[in-house]
XYZ file of C-alpha atoms in Angstrom:
483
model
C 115.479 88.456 59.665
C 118.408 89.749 61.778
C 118.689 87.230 64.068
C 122.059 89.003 65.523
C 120.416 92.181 66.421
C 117.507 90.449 67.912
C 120.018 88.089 70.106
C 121.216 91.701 70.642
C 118.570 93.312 72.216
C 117.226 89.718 74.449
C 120.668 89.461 75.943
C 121.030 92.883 77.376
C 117.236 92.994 78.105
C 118.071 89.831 80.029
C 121.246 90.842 81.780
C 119.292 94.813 82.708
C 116.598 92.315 84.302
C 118.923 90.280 85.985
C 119.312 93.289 88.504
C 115.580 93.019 89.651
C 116.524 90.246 91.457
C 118.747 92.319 94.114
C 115.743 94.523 95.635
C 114.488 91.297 97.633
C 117.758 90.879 98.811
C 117.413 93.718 100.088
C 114.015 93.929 101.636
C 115.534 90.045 102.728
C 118.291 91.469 104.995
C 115.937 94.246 106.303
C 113.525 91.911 107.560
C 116.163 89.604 108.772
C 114.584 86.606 107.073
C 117.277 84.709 105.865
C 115.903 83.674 102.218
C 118.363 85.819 99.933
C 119.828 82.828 98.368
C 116.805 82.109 95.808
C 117.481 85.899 94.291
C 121.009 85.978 94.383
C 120.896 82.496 92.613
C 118.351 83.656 90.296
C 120.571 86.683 89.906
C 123.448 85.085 88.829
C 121.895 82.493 86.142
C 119.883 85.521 84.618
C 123.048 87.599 84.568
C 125.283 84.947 82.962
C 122.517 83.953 80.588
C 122.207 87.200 79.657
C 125.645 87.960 78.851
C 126.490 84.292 77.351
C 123.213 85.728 74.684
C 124.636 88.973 74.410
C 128.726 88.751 74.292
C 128.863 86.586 70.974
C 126.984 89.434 68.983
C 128.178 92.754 70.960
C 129.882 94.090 68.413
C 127.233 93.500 65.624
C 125.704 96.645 64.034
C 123.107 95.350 62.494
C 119.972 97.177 62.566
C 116.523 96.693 63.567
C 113.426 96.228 61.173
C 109.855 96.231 61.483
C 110.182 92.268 61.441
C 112.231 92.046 63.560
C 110.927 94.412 66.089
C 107.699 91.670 66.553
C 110.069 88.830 67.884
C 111.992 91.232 69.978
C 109.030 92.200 72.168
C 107.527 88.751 71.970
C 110.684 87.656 73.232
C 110.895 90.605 75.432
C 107.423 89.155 77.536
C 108.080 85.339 76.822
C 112.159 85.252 78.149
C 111.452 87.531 80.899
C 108.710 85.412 82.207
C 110.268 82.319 82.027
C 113.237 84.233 83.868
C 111.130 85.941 86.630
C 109.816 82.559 87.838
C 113.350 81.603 88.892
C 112.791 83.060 92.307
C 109.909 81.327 92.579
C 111.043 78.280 91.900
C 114.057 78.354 93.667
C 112.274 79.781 97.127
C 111.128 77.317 99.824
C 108.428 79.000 100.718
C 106.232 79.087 98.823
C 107.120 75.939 97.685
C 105.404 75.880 93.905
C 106.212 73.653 90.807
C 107.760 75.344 87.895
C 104.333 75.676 85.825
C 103.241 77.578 88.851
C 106.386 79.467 89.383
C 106.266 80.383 85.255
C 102.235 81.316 85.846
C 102.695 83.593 88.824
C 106.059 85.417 87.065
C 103.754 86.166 83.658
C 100.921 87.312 85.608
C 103.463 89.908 87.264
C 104.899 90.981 84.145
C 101.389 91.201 82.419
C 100.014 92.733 85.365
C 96.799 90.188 84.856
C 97.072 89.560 88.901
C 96.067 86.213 88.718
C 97.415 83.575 91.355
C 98.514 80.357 92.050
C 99.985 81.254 95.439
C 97.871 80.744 98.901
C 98.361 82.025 102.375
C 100.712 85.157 101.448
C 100.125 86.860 104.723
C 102.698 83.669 105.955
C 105.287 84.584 102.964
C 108.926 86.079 103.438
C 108.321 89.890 102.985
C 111.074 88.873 100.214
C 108.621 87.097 97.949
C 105.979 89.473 99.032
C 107.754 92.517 97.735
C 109.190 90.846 94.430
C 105.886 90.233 93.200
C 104.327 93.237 93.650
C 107.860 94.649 91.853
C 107.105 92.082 88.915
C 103.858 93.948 88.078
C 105.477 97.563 88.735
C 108.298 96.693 85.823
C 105.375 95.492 83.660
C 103.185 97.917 83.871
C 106.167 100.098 82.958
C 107.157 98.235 79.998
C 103.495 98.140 78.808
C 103.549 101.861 78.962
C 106.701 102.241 76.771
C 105.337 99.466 74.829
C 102.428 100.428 73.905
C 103.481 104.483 73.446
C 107.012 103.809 71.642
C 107.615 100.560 70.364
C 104.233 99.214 69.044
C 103.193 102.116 67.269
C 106.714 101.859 65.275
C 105.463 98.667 64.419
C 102.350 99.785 63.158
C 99.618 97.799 65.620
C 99.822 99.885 68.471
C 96.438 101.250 69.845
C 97.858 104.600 70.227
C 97.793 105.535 66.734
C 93.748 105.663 67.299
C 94.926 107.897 70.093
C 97.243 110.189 68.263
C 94.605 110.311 65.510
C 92.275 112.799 67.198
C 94.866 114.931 68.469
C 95.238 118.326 67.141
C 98.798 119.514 66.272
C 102.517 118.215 67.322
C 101.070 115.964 69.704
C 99.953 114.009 66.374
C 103.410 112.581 65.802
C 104.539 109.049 65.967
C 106.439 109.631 69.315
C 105.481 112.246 71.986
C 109.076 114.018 72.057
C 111.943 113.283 68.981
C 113.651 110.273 70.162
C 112.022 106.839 71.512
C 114.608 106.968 74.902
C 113.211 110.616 75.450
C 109.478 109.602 74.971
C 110.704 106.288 77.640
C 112.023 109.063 79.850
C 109.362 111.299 80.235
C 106.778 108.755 80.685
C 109.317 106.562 83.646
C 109.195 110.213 85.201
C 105.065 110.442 85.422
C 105.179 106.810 86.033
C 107.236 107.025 89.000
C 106.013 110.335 90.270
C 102.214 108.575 90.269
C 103.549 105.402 92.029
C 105.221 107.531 95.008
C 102.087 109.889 95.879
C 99.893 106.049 95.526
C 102.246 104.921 98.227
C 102.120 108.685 100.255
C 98.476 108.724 100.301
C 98.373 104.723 101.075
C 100.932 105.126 103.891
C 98.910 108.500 105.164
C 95.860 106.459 105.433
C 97.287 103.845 107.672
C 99.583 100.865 105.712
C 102.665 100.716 107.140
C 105.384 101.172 104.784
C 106.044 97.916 103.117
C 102.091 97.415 102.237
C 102.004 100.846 100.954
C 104.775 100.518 98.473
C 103.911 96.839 97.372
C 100.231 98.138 97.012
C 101.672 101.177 95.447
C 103.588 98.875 92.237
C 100.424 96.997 91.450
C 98.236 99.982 91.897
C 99.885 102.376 89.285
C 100.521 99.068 87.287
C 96.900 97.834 87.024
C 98.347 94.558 88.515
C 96.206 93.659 91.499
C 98.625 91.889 93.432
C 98.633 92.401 97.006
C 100.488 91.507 99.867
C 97.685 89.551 102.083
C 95.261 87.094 101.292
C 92.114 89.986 101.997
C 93.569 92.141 98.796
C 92.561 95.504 99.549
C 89.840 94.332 101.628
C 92.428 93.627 104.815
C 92.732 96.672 105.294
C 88.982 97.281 106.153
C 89.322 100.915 105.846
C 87.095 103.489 103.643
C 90.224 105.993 102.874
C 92.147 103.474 101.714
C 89.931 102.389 99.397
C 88.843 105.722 98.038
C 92.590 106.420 96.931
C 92.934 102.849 95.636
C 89.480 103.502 93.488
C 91.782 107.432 92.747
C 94.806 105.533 91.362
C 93.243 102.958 89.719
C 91.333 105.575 87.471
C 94.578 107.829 86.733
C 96.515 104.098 85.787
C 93.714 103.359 83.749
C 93.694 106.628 81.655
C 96.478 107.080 78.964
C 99.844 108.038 79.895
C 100.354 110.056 77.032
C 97.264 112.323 77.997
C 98.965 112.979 81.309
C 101.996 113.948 79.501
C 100.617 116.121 77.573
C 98.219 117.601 80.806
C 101.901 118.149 82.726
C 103.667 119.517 79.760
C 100.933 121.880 78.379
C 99.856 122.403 81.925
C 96.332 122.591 81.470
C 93.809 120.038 83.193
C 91.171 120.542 80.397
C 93.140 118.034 77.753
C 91.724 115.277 79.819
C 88.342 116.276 78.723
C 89.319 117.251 75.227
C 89.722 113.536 74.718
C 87.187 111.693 73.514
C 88.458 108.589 74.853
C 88.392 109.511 77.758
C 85.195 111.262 78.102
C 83.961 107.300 77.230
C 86.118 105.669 79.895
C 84.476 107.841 82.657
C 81.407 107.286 81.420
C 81.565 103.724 81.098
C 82.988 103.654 84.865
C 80.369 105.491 85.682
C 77.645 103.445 84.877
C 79.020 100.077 85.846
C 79.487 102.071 89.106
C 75.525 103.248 89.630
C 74.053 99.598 87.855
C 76.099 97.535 89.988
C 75.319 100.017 93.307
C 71.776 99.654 92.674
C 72.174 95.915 91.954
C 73.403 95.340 95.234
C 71.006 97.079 97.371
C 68.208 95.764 95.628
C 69.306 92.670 95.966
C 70.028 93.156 99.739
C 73.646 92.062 99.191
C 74.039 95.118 102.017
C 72.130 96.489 104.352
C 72.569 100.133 103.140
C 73.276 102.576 100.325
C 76.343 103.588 101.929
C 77.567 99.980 101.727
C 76.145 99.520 98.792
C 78.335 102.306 97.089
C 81.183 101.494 98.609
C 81.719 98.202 98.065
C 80.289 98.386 94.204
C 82.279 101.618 93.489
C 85.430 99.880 94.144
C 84.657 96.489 92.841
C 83.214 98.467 89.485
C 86.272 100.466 89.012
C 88.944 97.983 90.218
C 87.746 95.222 87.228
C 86.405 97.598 84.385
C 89.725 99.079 84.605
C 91.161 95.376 84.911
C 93.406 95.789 88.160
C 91.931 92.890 90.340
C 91.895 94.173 93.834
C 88.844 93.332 96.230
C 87.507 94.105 99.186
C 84.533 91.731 99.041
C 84.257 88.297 97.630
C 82.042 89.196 94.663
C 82.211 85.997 93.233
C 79.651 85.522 95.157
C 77.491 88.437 94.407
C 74.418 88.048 93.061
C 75.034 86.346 88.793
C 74.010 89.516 87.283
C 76.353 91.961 88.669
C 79.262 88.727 87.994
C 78.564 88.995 84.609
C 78.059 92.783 84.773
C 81.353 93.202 86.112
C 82.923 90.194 83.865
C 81.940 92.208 80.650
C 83.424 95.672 81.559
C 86.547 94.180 81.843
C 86.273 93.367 77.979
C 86.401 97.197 77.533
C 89.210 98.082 80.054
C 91.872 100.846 80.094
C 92.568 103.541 77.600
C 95.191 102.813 74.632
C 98.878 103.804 76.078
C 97.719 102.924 79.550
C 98.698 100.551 82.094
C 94.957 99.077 81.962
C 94.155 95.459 79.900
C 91.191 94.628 78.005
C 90.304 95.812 74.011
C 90.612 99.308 74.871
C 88.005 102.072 75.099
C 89.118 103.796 72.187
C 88.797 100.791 69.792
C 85.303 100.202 71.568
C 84.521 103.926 70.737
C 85.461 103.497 66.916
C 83.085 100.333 67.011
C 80.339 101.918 68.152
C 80.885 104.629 65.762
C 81.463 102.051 63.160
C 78.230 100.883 63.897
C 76.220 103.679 64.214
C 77.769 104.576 60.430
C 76.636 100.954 58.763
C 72.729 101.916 60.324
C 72.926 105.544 58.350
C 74.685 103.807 55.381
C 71.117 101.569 55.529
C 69.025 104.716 55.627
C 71.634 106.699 52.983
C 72.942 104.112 50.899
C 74.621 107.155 48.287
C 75.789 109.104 51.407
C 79.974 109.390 52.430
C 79.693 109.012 56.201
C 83.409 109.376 57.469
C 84.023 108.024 61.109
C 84.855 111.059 63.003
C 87.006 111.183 66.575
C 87.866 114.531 68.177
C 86.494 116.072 65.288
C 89.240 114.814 62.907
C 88.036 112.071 60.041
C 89.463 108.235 60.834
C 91.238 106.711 58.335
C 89.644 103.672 56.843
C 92.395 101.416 57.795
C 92.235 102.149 61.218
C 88.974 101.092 60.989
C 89.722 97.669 58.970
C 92.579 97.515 62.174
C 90.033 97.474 64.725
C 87.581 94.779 62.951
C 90.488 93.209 62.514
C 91.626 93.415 65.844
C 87.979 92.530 67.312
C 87.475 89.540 65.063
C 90.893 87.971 66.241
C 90.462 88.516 69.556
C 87.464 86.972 69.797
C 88.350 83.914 67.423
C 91.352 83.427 69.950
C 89.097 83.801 73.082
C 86.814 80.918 71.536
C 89.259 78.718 70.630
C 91.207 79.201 74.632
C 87.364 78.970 75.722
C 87.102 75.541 74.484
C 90.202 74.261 75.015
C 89.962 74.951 78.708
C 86.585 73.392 78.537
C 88.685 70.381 77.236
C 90.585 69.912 80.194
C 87.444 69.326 82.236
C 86.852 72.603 83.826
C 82.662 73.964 84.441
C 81.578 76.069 81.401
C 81.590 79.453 83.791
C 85.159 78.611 85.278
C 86.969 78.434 81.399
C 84.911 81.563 80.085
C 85.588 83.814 83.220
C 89.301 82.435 83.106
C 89.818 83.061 80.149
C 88.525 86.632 79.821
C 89.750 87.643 83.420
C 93.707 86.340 81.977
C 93.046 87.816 78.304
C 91.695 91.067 79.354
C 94.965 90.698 82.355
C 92.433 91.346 84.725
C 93.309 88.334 87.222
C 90.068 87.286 89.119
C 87.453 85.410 87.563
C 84.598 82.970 88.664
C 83.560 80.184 90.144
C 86.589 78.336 91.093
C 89.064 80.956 89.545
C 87.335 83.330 92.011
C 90.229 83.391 94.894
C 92.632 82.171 93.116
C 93.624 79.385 90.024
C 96.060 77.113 92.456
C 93.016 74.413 91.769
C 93.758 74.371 87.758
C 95.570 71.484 86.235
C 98.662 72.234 84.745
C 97.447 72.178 80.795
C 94.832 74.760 81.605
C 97.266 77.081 83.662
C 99.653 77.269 80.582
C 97.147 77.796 78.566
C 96.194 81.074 80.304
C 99.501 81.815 80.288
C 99.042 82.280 76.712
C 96.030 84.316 77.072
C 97.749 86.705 79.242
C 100.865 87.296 76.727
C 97.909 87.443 74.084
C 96.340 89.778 75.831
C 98.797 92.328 76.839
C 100.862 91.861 73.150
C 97.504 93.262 71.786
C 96.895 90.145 69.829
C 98.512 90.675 66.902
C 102.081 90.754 67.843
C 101.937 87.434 69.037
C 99.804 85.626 66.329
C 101.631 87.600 63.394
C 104.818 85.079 64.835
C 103.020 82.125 64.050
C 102.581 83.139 60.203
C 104.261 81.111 57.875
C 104.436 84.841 55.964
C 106.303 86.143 58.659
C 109.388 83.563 58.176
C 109.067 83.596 54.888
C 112.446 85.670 53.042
């Protein structure tokens, strides 16, 4: 292990994210609220931390291995959540307790949206802003995560991805060096995030709501900056765009690379991956419409669409806004809803969940064992795109699938431990695994009504969740500290 490069890389990682703090500061002294002290505090013990981690080693040249590279990015998520909750902590209002402070800063950086905060239409426009910023920087470091540093590691879901495409696009990295690839995708990621805030601002937010709406949009976060979510806003436009951007986030980043660089729309439907994503949207879409008008949850179709289009595409693609309280919705479309999160996003994007490509190669795996019944002699390859899947990627995914939903048992149970109703630890759990946010029952609103054991506890699930299980659980090997 190279314990100096990794000290490396966490110090200036800490000391780069030190300089997140000064935004608020900003949007502080704007606003004329008076509360910069809690970021420039935080500020200055990130920044020295940083460098105290990083000075002793700055002149090693040690260089990084696969090992190594797993601790680095667990590090990466753990350090800078523990870090991000500073302002939290520090802030008077909202006055929280540091396993609250620690809960809301991870479900930033994870962009699972879930909150222990209450009444945020009375918060500085300081706190306001750095939270929604939280979830923009994660959902940017997910994308370079999950693109260029976990496929070097060999457990990154884009190598299903980059298995079905045809030609150079088939490489480990989309251009020759990892800070190119981290370029090009910061440029789409950024582009995406100022039209979201255009086209929220055009439809009647006022600037501050349409940038903070903006981050967690393109982010899949689901933060927002009033109580109401989306739903404040009680306007049809603004929810159609949220519903547009939610779908693009949710779609992989790499696909829209290669859309802008090739220049041609029809990539997107090239993709097999994504021709299931929109298809699964679309039926959780029409079933949960027709769910609710049937059930005379509204009064009309209209309403009916509306409300279940956005609630359908805001948790299958695990983001988390609302604009109703469907919580309260009749138990099938809960569950409905609850489920499609397990799918969410498409590998390399912003989205949570298992991924829709891994639940493609599933099905396919499936479909393969039935014929294998039928044709016991026959070779039946599992084909994506046209292009044969290598078995491993196969034993990857079972592999994948099985630990995933060993880990969401045991979290299941131990939340059920701490005395919490059966249907409040299963939808917490899967709405912080899958970094989705809302759940259930009393983790409907919000999770400031959890006891302290159970919030860190789905504080784990949501660094599971977004380290694509194995990254995380491949620390706590004995193997992996073995020489």
């Amino acid at each position: 292990m190279k314990f100096g490069a990794v000290q490396k890389v966490l110090g200036l990682l800490l000391a780069i994210f030190s300089f997140s703090m000064l935004p608020p500061v900003v949007v502080s002294l704007i606003y004329d609220e008076g509360g910069t002290w809690p970021f420039l505090a935080a500020f200055g013990l990130t920044l020295g931390l940083g460098l105290l981690i990083f000075l002793p080693v700055s002149r090693s040249r040690e260089v990084l291995r696969v090992r190594d590279g797993f601790l680095v990015v667990v590090l990466f998520w753990t350090v800078l959540g523990l870090a991000g909750a500073l302002p939290f902590w520090l802030a008077p209002n909202p006055a929280v307790s540091a396993t609250d402070a620690v809960f809301e800063s991870i479900s930033g950086l994870t962009t699972t949206g879930a909150t222990v905060i209450i009444g945020l239409d009375y918060l500085p426009k300081s706190i306001l802003f750095y939270r929604q910023q939280l979830q923009w920087l994660g959902g940017m470091g997910i994308i370079v995560l999950a693109v260029a540093v976990l496929p070097m590691l060999g457990i990154g879901g884009m190598q299903l991805f980059r298995a079905e495409m045809p030609g150079p696009m088939k490489d480990s990295k989309l251009t020759p060096r990892i800070t190119e690839t981290a370029k090009a995708l910061w440029y789409i990621y950024l582009w995406m995030t100022i039209a979201c805030a255009l086209a929220y601002w055009w439809a009647g937010m006022t600037v501050f709501d349409a940038i903070g709406h903006a981050f967690s949009t393109v982010a899949i976060g689901g933060f927002s900056t009033h109580d109401q979510s989306i739903g404040y806003f009680d306007s049809t436009a603004i929810e159609l765009i949220a519903v547009a951007f939610m779908v693009l986030a949710g779609m992989s980043f790499t696909l829209h690379f290669m859309v802008v660089r090739r220049q041609d729309p029809r990539i997107y439907f090239q993709d097999s991956e994504f021709r299931l994503y929109l298809l699964v949207l679309g039926v959780v879409i029409a079933i949960t419409t027709l769910a609710l008008y049937e059930s005379q949850t509204y009064a009309t179709w209209w309403d009916s669409f509306i409300k279940g289009m956005f609630q359908a595409v805001s948790i299958s693609t695990t983001t988390g806004f609302a604009t109703a309280e469907f919580y309260l919705w009749p138990p099938f479309i809960q569950i409905l809803l609850l489920l499609a999160s397990f799918v969410g996003g498409c590998a390399g994007s912003t989205g949570g969940g298992i991924k829709v490509i891994r639940f493609l190669l599933l099905i396919k795996q499936g479909v393969r064992e039935i014929s294998r019944l039928i044709h016991p002699n026959a070779q039946i390859p599992v084909r994506i795109g046209g292009k044969t899947v290598d078995h491993r990627v196969v034993d990857a995914v079972w592999g994948f699938f099985s630990l995933y939903v060993a880990s969401f048992i045991l979290m299941y149970l131990m939340l059920a431990a701490t005395g919490l109703d059966l249907v409040t630890a299963f939808s917490a759990v899967a709405a912080c695994i899958n970094n989705l946010g809302p759940g259930l029952a009393v983790v409907g609103p919000h999770y400031a009504d959890l006891n302290d054991t159970a919030k860190w506890i789905l504080c784990f699930a949501m660094l599971l969740g977004r380290l694509e299980i194995f990254t995380l659980l491949v620390l706590l090997s004995p193997a992996f500290w073995q020489r």
